[in-house]
Coordinates of C-alpha atoms in Angstrom, one line a residue:
M13 CA 65.5 48.3 -61.4
S14 CA 63.5 47.3 -58.3
S15 CA 64.8 48.8 -55.0
S16 CA 64.8 45.3 -53.5
L17 CA 67.6 44.4 -56.0
R18 CA 69.8 47.3 -55.0
F19 CA 73.1 46.4 -53.3
D20 CA 75.0 48.8 -51.1
R21 CA 78.4 49.0 -49.3
G22 CA 77.4 45.9 -47.3
H23 CA 77.9 43.9 -50.5
T24 CA 81.6 44.7 -50.4
D25 CA 81.8 43.5 -46.8
D26 CA 80.1 40.3 -47.9
L27 CA 82.6 40.0 -50.7
M28 CA 85.4 39.9 -48.2
A29 CA 83.8 37.0 -46.4
F30 CA 83.2 35.2 -49.8
L31 CA 86.9 35.5 -50.6
M32 CA 88.0 34.1 -47.3
A33 CA 85.6 31.2 -47.6
S34 CA 86.8 30.4 -51.2
P35 CA 90.6 29.6 -51.2
S36 CA 90.1 27.2 -54.2
P37 CA 87.7 26.8 -57.1
Y38 CA 86.0 23.9 -55.3
H39 CA 85.4 26.1 -52.2
A40 CA 84.1 28.9 -54.4
V41 CA 81.4 26.8 -56.0
A42 CA 80.5 25.2 -52.6
T43 CA 80.2 28.7 -51.1
A44 CA 78.1 29.9 -54.0
A45 CA 75.9 26.8 -53.9
A46 CA 75.2 27.3 -50.2
R47 CA 74.1 30.9 -50.8
L48 CA 71.8 29.8 -53.6
E49 CA 70.3 27.1 -51.4
R50 CA 69.4 29.7 -48.9
A51 CA 67.7 31.6 -51.7
G52 CA 65.6 28.6 -52.5
F53 CA 67.6 26.9 -55.3
R54 CA 68.1 23.2 -55.3
Q55 CA 70.8 21.0 -56.8
V56 CA 70.1 18.8 -59.8
E57 CA 72.3 15.9 -60.7
E58 CA 73.6 15.6 -64.2
T59 CA 73.0 11.9 -64.2
A60 CA 69.4 12.2 -63.2
A61 CA 66.4 12.9 -65.4
W62 CA 65.4 16.6 -65.3
D63 CA 61.8 17.9 -65.0
G64 CA 60.3 21.1 -66.3
T65 CA 59.3 22.6 -63.0
S66 CA 59.9 26.2 -62.3
G67 CA 62.2 27.6 -59.6
G68 CA 65.9 27.9 -59.0
K69 CA 68.2 25.0 -59.8
Y70 CA 72.0 24.5 -60.1
V71 CA 74.5 22.0 -61.3
L72 CA 77.9 21.4 -59.7
R73 CA 80.9 19.9 -61.5
G74 CA 84.3 20.1 -60.0
G75 CA 85.2 23.8 -59.7
A76 CA 82.3 24.9 -61.9
I77 CA 78.7 25.8 -61.2
V78 CA 75.8 26.7 -63.5
A79 CA 72.6 28.0 -61.8
W80 CA 69.4 29.2 -63.3
Y81 CA 65.9 30.3 -62.3
V82 CA 62.8 29.3 -64.4
P83 CA 59.9 31.6 -63.8
E84 CA 56.4 30.1 -63.5
G85 CA 54.9 29.5 -66.9
A86 CA 58.1 30.2 -68.9
A87 CA 57.8 29.0 -72.5
A88 CA 60.3 26.5 -73.8
H89 CA 61.7 29.1 -76.2
T90 CA 62.2 31.7 -73.5
P91 CA 65.7 33.3 -74.0
F92 CA 68.3 33.2 -71.3
R93 CA 70.2 36.1 -69.7
I94 CA 73.6 34.7 -68.6
V95 CA 76.4 36.1 -66.4
G96 CA 79.6 34.2 -66.9
A97 CA 82.7 34.2 -64.7
H98 CA 85.5 32.0 -63.6
T99 CA 86.4 30.4 -60.3
D100 CA 90.2 29.9 -60.7
S101 CA 93.0 32.3 -60.1
P102 CA 96.7 32.1 -61.0
N103 CA 98.6 30.4 -58.2
L104 CA 100.7 27.4 -57.3
R105 CA 99.4 23.8 -57.5
V106 CA 100.7 20.7 -55.7
K107 CA 102.3 18.1 -57.9
P108 CA 101.4 14.4 -58.0
L109 CA 104.6 13.5 -56.1
P110 CA 104.6 16.4 -53.6
D111 CA 107.3 15.4 -51.1
L112 CA 110.5 17.4 -51.8
G113 CA 113.4 18.8 -49.9
A114 CA 117.1 19.4 -49.6
H115 CA 119.8 20.4 -47.0
G116 CA 117.5 19.6 -44.0
W117 CA 114.5 21.5 -45.4
R118 CA 111.2 19.8 -46.1
Q119 CA 109.5 21.3 -49.2
V120 CA 106.3 20.8 -51.3
A121 CA 106.7 20.3 -55.0
V122 CA 104.4 22.7 -56.9
E123 CA 103.6 23.7 -60.5
V124 CA 102.9 27.2 -61.5
Y125 CA 99.2 27.6 -62.6
G126 CA 98.3 30.3 -65.0
G127 CA 100.1 33.7 -65.4
T128 CA 100.7 34.4 -61.8
L129 CA 103.1 37.2 -60.7
L130 CA 105.7 34.9 -59.1
N131 CA 107.3 37.4 -56.9
T132 CA 104.0 38.1 -55.0
W133 CA 104.2 34.5 -53.6
L134 CA 107.5 35.1 -52.0
D135 CA 107.9 35.5 -48.2
R136 CA 104.1 35.2 -47.7
D137 CA 102.3 33.0 -45.1
L138 CA 100.5 30.3 -47.1
G139 CA 97.8 27.8 -46.2
L140 CA 96.8 24.8 -48.3
A141 CA 93.4 24.2 -49.8
G142 CA 91.5 22.3 -52.5
R143 CA 90.2 18.8 -52.5
I144 CA 91.2 15.2 -52.0
S145 CA 89.7 12.2 -53.9
L146 CA 88.9 9.0 -52.0
N147 CA 88.8 5.4 -53.2
D148 CA 85.0 5.3 -53.0
G149 CA 84.8 8.0 -55.6
T150 CA 83.9 10.9 -53.2
H151 CA 85.8 14.1 -52.6
R152 CA 86.6 16.0 -49.4
L153 CA 87.3 19.7 -49.3
V154 CA 90.6 20.8 -47.7
N155 CA 91.2 24.2 -46.1
I156 CA 94.2 24.4 -43.9
D157 CA 93.8 28.1 -43.3
R158 CA 96.8 28.9 -41.2
P159 CA 100.5 29.6 -41.9
L160 CA 101.9 26.3 -43.2
L161 CA 104.0 27.0 -46.2
R162 CA 106.4 29.8 -47.3
V163 CA 108.4 30.4 -50.5
P164 CA 111.5 32.1 -49.1
Q165 CA 113.3 34.8 -51.2
L166 CA 117.0 34.9 -51.4
A167 CA 118.6 37.6 -49.2
V168 CA 119.8 40.6 -51.1
H169 CA 123.3 40.0 -49.7
L170 CA 123.4 36.8 -51.9
D171 CA 121.8 38.5 -54.9
R172 CA 123.1 42.0 -55.2
S173 CA 121.6 42.4 -58.7
A174 CA 118.0 41.9 -57.5
N175 CA 117.2 45.6 -56.9
P176 CA 119.1 47.3 -59.8
D177 CA 118.4 44.7 -62.5
G178 CA 115.1 43.2 -61.3
L179 CA 114.4 39.9 -59.6
K180 CA 114.7 36.8 -61.8
L181 CA 112.9 33.7 -60.7
D182 CA 113.2 30.2 -62.2
R183 CA 109.7 28.7 -62.1
Q184 CA 111.2 25.2 -61.3
K185 CA 114.0 26.0 -58.9
H186 CA 112.9 29.0 -56.9
M187 CA 109.1 28.5 -56.3
Q188 CA 109.1 25.3 -54.2
P189 CA 107.8 26.3 -50.7
I190 CA 109.2 25.0 -47.4
W191 CA 107.0 23.6 -44.7
G192 CA 109.3 22.2 -42.1
L193 CA 112.7 20.6 -41.2
G194 CA 114.0 17.1 -41.4
D195 CA 114.4 14.3 -43.9
V196 CA 112.0 14.0 -46.9
E197 CA 109.5 11.2 -46.4
E198 CA 107.4 9.9 -49.2
G199 CA 103.7 10.4 -48.6
D200 CA 104.3 12.8 -45.7
L201 CA 102.2 15.7 -47.1
I202 CA 99.2 13.6 -48.0
R203 CA 99.3 11.9 -44.6
F204 CA 99.3 15.3 -43.0
V205 CA 96.4 16.5 -45.2
A206 CA 94.4 13.3 -44.6
D207 CA 94.8 13.8 -40.8
E208 CA 93.6 17.4 -41.0
V209 CA 90.5 16.3 -42.9
G210 CA 89.9 13.3 -40.7
V211 CA 90.3 10.5 -43.2
D212 CA 92.7 7.5 -43.6
A213 CA 95.6 8.4 -45.8
A214 CA 95.3 5.0 -47.4
D215 CA 91.9 6.0 -48.7
V216 CA 93.3 9.0 -50.6
T217 CA 93.7 8.3 -54.3
G218 CA 94.1 11.8 -55.7
W219 CA 94.4 15.5 -54.9
D220 CA 93.9 18.9 -56.3
L221 CA 95.7 21.1 -53.8
M222 CA 97.0 24.6 -53.9
P223 CA 98.7 27.1 -51.5
H224 CA 96.8 30.2 -50.7
A225 CA 97.6 33.4 -48.8
V226 CA 96.1 33.4 -45.3
E227 CA 96.1 37.1 -44.9
A228 CA 92.5 38.4 -44.7
P229 CA 91.1 41.0 -47.2
A230 CA 91.3 44.5 -45.8
Y231 CA 90.1 48.0 -46.4
L232 CA 93.0 50.3 -47.4
G233 CA 93.8 54.0 -47.8
R234 CA 93.3 57.1 -45.8
D235 CA 89.5 57.0 -46.3
R236 CA 89.3 53.2 -46.6
E237 CA 88.2 53.7 -50.2
L238 CA 90.2 50.7 -51.5
L239 CA 90.0 46.9 -50.9
A240 CA 93.0 44.6 -50.9
G241 CA 92.5 40.9 -51.1
P242 CA 93.2 37.6 -52.8
R243 CA 91.5 36.0 -55.9
M244 CA 89.5 39.0 -56.9
D245 CA 90.3 37.8 -60.4
N246 CA 87.7 36.5 -60.6
L247 CA 85.8 35.7 -57.5
L248 CA 84.7 39.3 -57.4
S249 CA 82.5 38.5 -60.4
V250 CA 81.4 35.1 -59.1
H251 CA 80.2 36.7 -55.9
A252 CA 78.4 39.5 -57.8
A253 CA 76.7 37.0 -60.1
T254 CA 75.6 34.8 -57.1
A255 CA 74.2 37.7 -55.2
A256 CA 72.4 39.1 -58.3
L257 CA 70.9 35.8 -59.3
G258 CA 69.5 35.2 -55.8
A259 CA 68.0 38.7 -55.7
V260 CA 66.5 38.4 -59.2
A261 CA 65.0 35.0 -58.3
A262 CA 63.2 36.6 -55.4
Q263 CA 61.3 39.0 -57.7
P264 CA 57.7 38.2 -58.9
D265 CA 57.9 35.7 -61.8
E266 CA 55.7 37.9 -64.1
S267 CA 58.5 40.5 -64.0
L268 CA 61.1 38.2 -65.5
P269 CA 61.0 38.1 -69.4
Y270 CA 64.1 35.9 -69.5
I271 CA 65.5 32.9 -67.6
P272 CA 68.4 34.3 -65.5
V273 CA 71.6 32.2 -65.4
M274 CA 74.9 32.2 -63.6
A275 CA 77.8 30.2 -65.1
A276 CA 81.1 30.1 -63.2
F277 CA 83.8 28.0 -64.9
D278 CA 87.1 26.6 -63.9
H279 CA 90.4 26.7 -65.8
E280 CA 90.0 30.2 -67.5
E281 CA 93.5 31.1 -66.5
N282 CA 95.0 28.3 -68.7
G283 CA 92.7 28.4 -71.7
S284 CA 89.3 27.0 -70.5
Q285 CA 89.8 23.7 -72.3
S286 CA 88.4 21.2 -69.8
D287 CA 85.1 19.6 -68.9
T288 CA 84.6 22.4 -66.3
G289 CA 86.0 25.2 -68.5
A290 CA 84.1 27.6 -70.7
D291 CA 85.4 25.8 -73.8
G292 CA 83.7 22.6 -72.7
P293 CA 80.1 21.6 -73.2
L294 CA 78.8 22.3 -69.7
L295 CA 76.9 25.5 -70.3
G296 CA 75.3 24.5 -73.6
T297 CA 74.3 21.1 -72.2
V298 CA 72.6 22.7 -69.2
L299 CA 70.7 25.3 -71.3
E300 CA 69.6 22.7 -73.8
R301 CA 68.4 20.3 -71.1
S302 CA 66.4 23.1 -69.5
V303 CA 64.7 23.8 -72.8
F304 CA 63.9 20.1 -73.4
A305 CA 62.8 19.5 -69.8
R306 CA 60.1 22.1 -70.4
G307 CA 58.9 20.2 -73.4
G308 CA 60.8 22.1 -75.9
T309 CA 62.1 21.0 -79.3
Y310 CA 65.3 21.8 -81.2
E311 CA 63.4 24.7 -82.8
D312 CA 62.7 26.0 -79.3
R313 CA 66.3 25.6 -78.4
A314 CA 67.4 27.6 -81.5
R315 CA 64.9 30.3 -80.7
A316 CA 66.0 30.6 -77.1
F317 CA 69.7 30.8 -78.0
A318 CA 69.0 33.4 -80.7
G319 CA 67.5 35.7 -78.1
T320 CA 70.1 35.0 -75.4
V321 CA 72.7 37.5 -74.2
C322 CA 75.7 36.7 -71.9
L323 CA 77.7 39.1 -69.8
S324 CA 81.2 37.8 -69.5
S325 CA 82.3 39.4 -66.2
D326 CA 86.0 39.4 -65.4
T327 CA 88.4 41.9 -63.8
G328 CA 90.2 44.5 -66.0
H329 CA 93.0 47.0 -65.7
A330 CA 92.6 50.3 -63.9
I331 CA 95.0 53.1 -64.9
H332 CA 98.2 52.5 -63.0
P333 CA 99.7 55.8 -61.7
N334 CA 103.3 54.4 -62.0
Y335 CA 102.9 52.9 -65.5
A336 CA 100.4 55.1 -67.3
E337 CA 102.3 54.7 -70.6
R338 CA 101.3 51.0 -70.6
H339 CA 97.6 52.0 -71.0
D340 CA 95.7 53.3 -74.0
P341 CA 96.1 57.1 -73.9
T342 CA 92.4 57.9 -74.2
H343 CA 90.9 55.1 -72.1
H344 CA 91.8 55.4 -68.4
P345 CA 89.4 53.3 -66.3
V346 CA 89.6 54.4 -62.6
V347 CA 88.7 52.5 -59.5
N348 CA 85.3 53.4 -58.0
G349 CA 84.3 54.6 -61.4
G350 CA 81.8 51.8 -62.0
P351 CA 82.1 48.6 -64.1
I352 CA 84.1 48.6 -67.3
L353 CA 83.0 47.6 -70.8
K354 CA 85.9 45.7 -72.5
V355 CA 86.4 46.2 -76.2
N356 CA 88.9 44.6 -78.6
V357 CA 88.2 44.6 -82.4
N358 CA 90.4 41.5 -82.7
Q359 CA 87.9 39.5 -80.6
R360 CA 90.0 39.1 -77.5
Y361 CA 86.8 40.5 -76.0
A362 CA 83.4 39.7 -77.5
T363 CA 81.8 43.1 -77.2
D364 CA 80.3 44.8 -80.2
G365 CA 78.1 47.9 -80.6
S366 CA 74.9 45.9 -80.0
G367 CA 76.4 44.4 -76.8
R368 CA 77.4 47.9 -75.7
A369 CA 73.8 49.0 -75.9
V370 CA 72.6 46.0 -73.8
F371 CA 75.2 46.8 -71.1
A372 CA 74.5 50.5 -71.2
E373 CA 70.8 49.9 -70.7
A374 CA 71.4 47.6 -67.7
C375 CA 73.6 50.3 -66.1
R376 CA 71.0 53.0 -66.8
K377 CA 68.3 50.9 -65.1
A378 CA 70.6 50.3 -62.2
D379 CA 71.7 53.9 -62.0
V380 CA 75.3 52.7 -62.2
P381 CA 78.1 54.6 -63.9
W382 CA 80.3 52.7 -66.3
Q383 CA 83.6 53.0 -68.2
T384 CA 85.3 51.6 -71.3
F385 CA 88.6 49.7 -71.5
V386 CA 90.7 49.3 -74.6
S387 CA 94.3 47.9 -74.6
N388 CA 97.2 49.9 -75.8
N389 CA 97.8 49.0 -79.5
S390 CA 101.5 48.4 -78.8
M391 CA 100.8 45.7 -76.2
P392 CA 99.1 42.3 -76.5
C393 CA 95.5 42.1 -75.1
G394 CA 94.3 39.6 -72.6
T395 CA 91.2 37.6 -73.1
T396 CA 88.3 36.0 -71.2
I397 CA 85.6 33.4 -71.5
G398 CA 83.6 35.9 -73.6
P399 CA 84.8 35.0 -77.1
I400 CA 84.8 31.3 -76.2
T401 CA 81.2 31.5 -75.1
A402 CA 80.1 33.5 -78.1
A403 CA 81.8 31.1 -80.6
R404 CA 80.9 27.8 -78.9
H405 CA 77.2 28.5 -78.3
G406 CA 76.4 31.2 -80.9
I407 CA 75.3 33.5 -78.1
Q408 CA 75.7 37.3 -78.1
T409 CA 78.3 38.0 -75.5
V410 CA 79.5 41.3 -73.9
D411 CA 82.7 41.5 -71.9
I412 CA 82.6 43.6 -68.7
G413 CA 84.2 43.6 -65.3
V414 CA 85.7 45.7 -62.6
A415 CA 89.0 47.7 -62.9
I416 CA 91.7 46.6 -60.5
L417 CA 95.4 47.0 -59.9
S418 CA 97.9 44.1 -59.3
M419 CA 96.0 41.7 -61.4
H420 CA 97.3 38.1 -61.1
S421 CA 99.1 39.0 -57.9
A422 CA 98.6 36.9 -54.8
R423 CA 96.9 40.0 -53.4
E424 CA 95.0 42.4 -55.7
L425 CA 93.4 45.8 -55.3
C426 CA 90.1 47.3 -56.2
G427 CA 87.9 50.2 -55.2
V428 CA 85.3 49.5 -52.4
D429 CA 82.4 50.9 -54.5
D430 CA 83.0 48.9 -57.7
P431 CA 81.9 45.4 -56.4
Y432 CA 78.4 46.6 -55.5
L433 CA 78.1 48.8 -58.6
L434 CA 78.9 45.7 -60.7
A435 CA 76.3 43.6 -58.7
N436 CA 73.7 46.2 -59.3
A437 CA 74.4 46.3 -63.1
V438 CA 74.4 42.5 -63.3
A439 CA 71.1 42.3 -61.4
A440 CA 69.5 44.8 -63.7
F441 CA 70.7 42.8 -66.7
L442 CA 69.4 39.5 -65.4
A443 CA 66.1 41.0 -64.5
G444 CA 65.7 42.3 -68.1

């Protein structure tokens, strides 16, 4: 691996800035796109005709981005090296009729998105982010990054069973945040958001808004060897893939035997079945159009896909000191131990022995340690975009990631070394 591709502790500092700039999937792809633009990439529209020129290009669609770099002289059948990730995180989402309240409190009606740990959203200062849609068909990003909302927990005096028996939360009744006092007024929230963005509320025809914790990421621990922050699942991987793709694209073209690709999808946390999810056609369409734009045929497309490998990068579970019995007894991934290879023979992860070899070689080139994760047989195993990508596109896929604690919490925890170790492994993989 070229020394110019090597990331260090500064990568983790940069991850903290990326997390703060990306309170929603729409912000995450905008932030990634801006970084790729600085690396020389240019946006191509899906509705435009594509040419076969070399260089870095990317497509934006909602909360998803696919970016790729075509080396000078790349043949139409050149295989791809893909890093896949997702931009969404479990959270709360604002409903279509958001104005709610009772007993003199103004509230915001929300739905629970994905498998979030509900209690981690209680008594936390929340902002509001996402996008609004205007009647001219355009969108505006929204980021009200200050304490605005709060989901108040019931005092222990009124729920004496909360500590001995465990907190029990009703997703409908107990998770609606407050944001002020007074009578409920229809249209109040959207008028407020429109004013914050600087548009007329009458022009707002739709919204995709979500609360987010405004507390900044922070180093933690006696020796600052841990990092606490929001949305690490899975913006940690999106950030690593963005940095790695930009670095690889800066290498001499003759050193790239593959076309490196980053694909960051939305809606992984609820099944990936959307036009911006991994189970949609976005990635396959982009790859095919890239082949055809370079004068390729269906045969070239088939050859390219047959030689393609995808790393599906998502967070995984580090061994928990208080719940070690929930983990497999012989597989104990630790934080700051390097990226993890995820294995599940029931295809909840797409890794097989051949994929293990690809990942091991990338780590060897990058001089990065790595670990293996397997779920406890007595517990259900989570999944990722990996099996979806493998099955939908017929592409060899390997599931990897970084081991963390507090997954799906409003604030998660990882080791400070693992983000840059992951980025180094990803860069070595993309560079071939």
